[in-house]
Amino acid sequence: CMILISWFGANLIVGGSMTTGELMSMFSYVIQILMSLMMLAMVITMITISRASAERVTELLDETSDLHNNDHPLTAVPDGSITFRDVSFSYTGNPEKLCLRDVDLSIRSGETIGIIGGTGTSKSTLVQMIPRLYDATCGSVLVGGHDVRDYDVETLRNEVAMVLQKNTLFSGTISENL
């Protein structure tokens, strides 16, 4: 666009029908028009991206949980003991693609343990089965001697706490964090 204006403007100036000041004004107006068109194109692009993001967020908000309370859930956790009995887990529910296989583990109430392993060895998945963020594909997870599926989900999650890999719970003073 600028090359064409320069070419035709130079010919008009040589021919005497346009002045140099008029050519500079034309450049200014064309630059303003082109900038406005670029901004319009950016707005259209941002609207398209925003629409796609809104669709993803809506899908997430419309998703229903697969984890439900049974008819008469337990509303109290008697103690903090945890037992994994032949627990196997697959994110897809496919028994051919297990990330945990035949886990047997018993933790007494008040006992502190550490779970260590390499990246991607399902440490977090194992721990997240205790507050029932995931249900075991096979086997059972017991808290206080009862299967986690027998508890009210909210009650169970209020009673279970864990410290993950990052060893600082918060930074600053307690009053700053409140």
Tab-separated table of C-alpha atoms in Angstrom:
chain	number	residue	atom	x	y	z
A	1	CYS	CA	0.000	0.000	0.000
A	2	MET	CA	2.786	2.410	0.949
A	3	ILE	CA	4.776	1.546	-2.189
A	4	LEU	CA	1.747	2.178	-4.398
A	5	ILE	CA	1.032	5.511	-2.728
A	6	SER	CA	4.704	6.476	-3.111
A	7	TRP	CA	4.696	5.513	-6.812
A	8	PHE	CA	1.445	7.265	-7.720
A	9	GLY	CA	2.183	10.219	-5.418
A	10	ALA	CA	5.612	10.763	-6.981
A	11	ASN	CA	4.041	10.711	-10.467
A	12	LEU	CA	1.367	13.218	-9.373
A	13	ILE	CA	3.992	15.498	-7.783
A	14	VAL	CA	6.115	15.385	-10.957
A	15	GLY	CA	2.975	16.115	-12.993
A	16	GLY	CA	2.218	19.102	-10.760
A	17	SER	CA	-1.230	17.971	-9.564
A	18	MET	CA	-0.132	17.143	-5.993
A	19	THR	CA	2.181	18.793	-3.481
A	20	THR	CA	4.674	17.060	-1.196
A	21	GLY	CA	2.630	18.101	1.861
A	22	GLU	CA	-0.486	16.466	0.403
A	23	LEU	CA	1.482	13.256	-0.180
A	24	MET	CA	2.663	13.292	3.463
A	25	SER	CA	-0.949	13.822	4.607
A	26	MET	CA	-2.004	10.870	2.473
A	27	PHE	CA	0.702	8.726	4.130
A	28	SER	CA	-0.583	9.747	7.588
A	29	TYR	CA	-4.209	8.922	6.719
A	30	VAL	CA	-3.312	5.572	5.158
A	31	ILE	CA	-1.200	4.618	8.198
A	32	GLN	CA	-4.116	5.487	10.503
A	33	ILE	CA	-6.529	3.412	8.378
A	34	LEU	CA	-4.128	0.451	8.247
A	35	MET	CA	-3.554	0.582	12.018
A	36	SER	CA	-7.315	0.603	12.584
A	37	LEU	CA	-7.703	-2.436	10.312
A	38	MET	CA	-4.904	-4.236	12.189
A	39	MET	CA	-6.619	-3.493	15.510
A	40	LEU	CA	-9.916	-4.789	14.112
A	41	ALA	CA	-8.167	-7.988	12.985
A	42	MET	CA	-6.645	-8.402	16.467
A	43	VAL	CA	-10.046	-7.923	18.102
A	44	ILE	CA	-11.601	-10.552	15.824
A	45	THR	CA	-8.743	-12.949	16.630
A	46	MET	CA	-9.113	-12.347	20.368
A	47	ILE	CA	-12.879	-12.918	20.169
A	48	THR	CA	-12.277	-16.232	18.395
A	49	ILE	CA	-9.733	-17.327	21.023
A	50	SER	CA	-12.023	-16.168	23.849
A	51	ARG	CA	-14.936	-18.119	22.414
A	52	ALA	CA	-12.886	-21.316	22.294
A	53	SER	CA	-11.722	-20.759	25.889
A	54	ALA	CA	-15.276	-20.054	27.044
A	55	GLU	CA	-16.437	-23.323	25.466
A	56	ARG	CA	-13.734	-25.228	27.364
A	57	VAL	CA	-14.645	-23.542	30.659
A	58	THR	CA	-18.333	-24.302	30.067
A	59	GLU	CA	-17.493	-27.965	29.403
A	60	LEU	CA	-15.609	-28.091	32.691
A	61	LEU	CA	-18.408	-26.426	34.652
A	62	ASP	CA	-21.026	-28.734	33.123
A	63	GLU	CA	-19.012	-31.857	33.985
A	64	THR	CA	-20.577	-33.988	36.705
A	65	SER	CA	-18.538	-35.972	39.195
A	66	ASP	CA	-18.403	-39.756	38.990
A	67	LEU	CA	-17.979	-39.887	42.770
A	68	HIS	CA	-21.256	-39.939	44.694
A	69	ASN	CA	-22.285	-40.662	48.271
A	70	ASN	CA	-24.084	-43.931	48.924
A	71	ASP	CA	-27.613	-43.924	50.391
A	72	HIS	CA	-26.519	-43.803	54.059
A	73	PRO	CA	-22.993	-42.350	54.221
A	74	LEU	CA	-20.892	-42.315	57.368
A	75	THR	CA	-20.502	-38.805	58.770
A	76	ALA	CA	-17.677	-39.381	61.242
A	77	VAL	CA	-14.180	-40.794	60.860
A	78	PRO	CA	-13.385	-42.885	63.973
A	79	ASP	CA	-9.580	-42.669	63.667
A	80	GLY	CA	-6.839	-41.799	61.197
A	81	SER	CA	-5.740	-45.283	60.226
A	82	ILE	CA	-5.390	-45.887	56.475
A	83	THR	CA	-5.282	-49.228	54.710
A	84	PHE	CA	-4.860	-50.005	51.020
A	85	ARG	CA	-6.026	-53.547	50.159
A	86	ASP	CA	-5.009	-54.860	46.720
A	87	VAL	CA	-5.557	-51.372	45.262
A	88	SER	CA	-5.125	-50.959	41.531
A	89	PHE	CA	-5.951	-47.777	39.648
A	90	SER	CA	-6.279	-46.637	36.061
A	91	TYR	CA	-7.202	-43.105	34.997
A	92	THR	CA	-9.132	-44.519	32.039
A	93	GLY	CA	-10.750	-47.358	33.987
A	94	ASN	CA	-8.973	-49.802	31.671
A	95	PRO	CA	-7.441	-52.684	33.681
A	96	GLU	CA	-4.804	-53.053	30.943
A	97	LYS	CA	-3.420	-49.543	31.643
A	98	LEU	CA	-2.922	-49.473	35.413
A	99	CYS	CA	-0.731	-46.810	36.997
A	100	LEU	CA	-1.054	-48.481	40.431
A	101	ARG	CA	-1.096	-52.256	40.725
A	102	ASP	CA	-1.861	-54.445	43.759
A	103	VAL	CA	-0.895	-51.899	46.451
A	104	ASP	CA	-1.068	-53.186	50.022
A	105	LEU	CA	-0.248	-50.582	52.657
A	106	SER	CA	-1.251	-50.068	56.267
A	107	ILE	CA	-0.712	-46.822	58.189
A	108	ARG	CA	-1.685	-46.680	61.862
A	109	SER	CA	-3.444	-43.640	63.310
A	110	GLY	CA	-0.900	-40.976	64.308
A	111	GLU	CA	1.896	-42.564	62.293
A	112	THR	CA	3.853	-40.345	59.902
A	113	ILE	CA	5.151	-41.808	56.663
A	114	GLY	CA	6.865	-40.496	53.572
A	115	ILE	CA	6.155	-41.770	50.086
A	116	ILE	CA	9.139	-41.388	47.793
A	117	GLY	CA	9.779	-42.330	44.199
A	118	GLY	CA	10.670	-40.974	40.807
A	119	THR	CA	8.603	-38.574	38.775
A	120	GLY	CA	5.496	-40.224	37.358
A	121	THR	CA	5.454	-43.216	39.724
A	122	SER	CA	1.900	-42.419	40.952
A	123	LYS	CA	2.803	-41.126	44.413
A	124	SER	CA	0.274	-38.296	44.192
A	125	THR	CA	-2.373	-40.602	42.738
A	126	LEU	CA	-1.932	-42.978	45.675
A	127	VAL	CA	-2.309	-40.158	48.214
A	128	GLN	CA	-5.268	-38.610	46.371
A	129	MET	CA	-7.210	-41.846	46.758
A	130	ILE	CA	-7.377	-41.306	50.539
A	131	PRO	CA	-9.716	-38.248	50.429
A	132	ARG	CA	-11.498	-39.934	47.507
A	133	LEU	CA	-10.407	-37.614	44.749
A	134	TYR	CA	-10.178	-40.866	42.784
A	135	ASP	CA	-11.828	-44.237	43.395
A	136	ALA	CA	-9.793	-47.422	43.157
A	137	THR	CA	-10.320	-49.389	39.948
A	138	CYS	CA	-9.780	-52.600	41.954
A	139	GLY	CA	-9.411	-53.190	45.694
A	140	SER	CA	-10.366	-50.863	48.525
A	141	VAL	CA	-9.013	-47.912	50.463
A	142	LEU	CA	-10.001	-47.892	54.137
A	143	VAL	CA	-9.894	-44.885	56.471
A	144	GLY	CA	-10.686	-45.557	60.105
A	145	GLY	CA	-11.514	-49.159	59.185
A	146	HIS	CA	-14.247	-48.189	56.691
A	147	ASP	CA	-14.087	-48.046	52.901
A	148	VAL	CA	-13.768	-44.448	51.693
A	149	ARG	CA	-16.810	-45.061	49.463
A	150	ASP	CA	-18.926	-45.491	52.611
A	151	TYR	CA	-18.151	-41.971	53.897
A	152	ASP	CA	-19.847	-38.716	53.047
A	153	VAL	CA	-17.385	-37.137	50.580
A	154	GLU	CA	-17.379	-33.732	52.298
A	155	THR	CA	-16.862	-35.287	55.755
A	156	LEU	CA	-13.978	-37.431	54.515
A	157	ARG	CA	-12.246	-34.529	52.789
A	158	ASN	CA	-12.598	-32.345	55.878
A	159	GLU	CA	-10.888	-35.031	57.995
A	160	VAL	CA	-7.977	-35.830	55.669
A	161	ALA	CA	-4.917	-33.579	55.380
A	162	MET	CA	-1.620	-34.154	53.609
A	163	VAL	CA	1.621	-32.330	52.977
A	164	LEU	CA	2.840	-32.693	49.426
A	165	GLN	CA	6.329	-32.402	47.962
A	166	LYS	CA	6.876	-28.693	48.646
A	167	ASN	CA	7.926	-28.573	52.284
A	168	THR	CA	6.693	-25.029	53.066
A	169	LEU	CA	3.023	-24.715	53.837
A	170	PHE	CA	3.068	-20.927	53.488
A	171	SER	CA	5.501	-18.055	53.399
A	172	GLY	CA	5.593	-15.093	55.745
A	173	THR	CA	4.048	-14.883	59.184
A	174	ILE	CA	0.821	-16.535	60.268
A	175	SER	CA	-0.939	-13.161	60.509
A	176	GLU	CA	0.123	-12.276	56.946
A	177	ASN	CA	-1.368	-15.546	55.703
A	178	LEU	CA	-4.651	-15.023	57.561
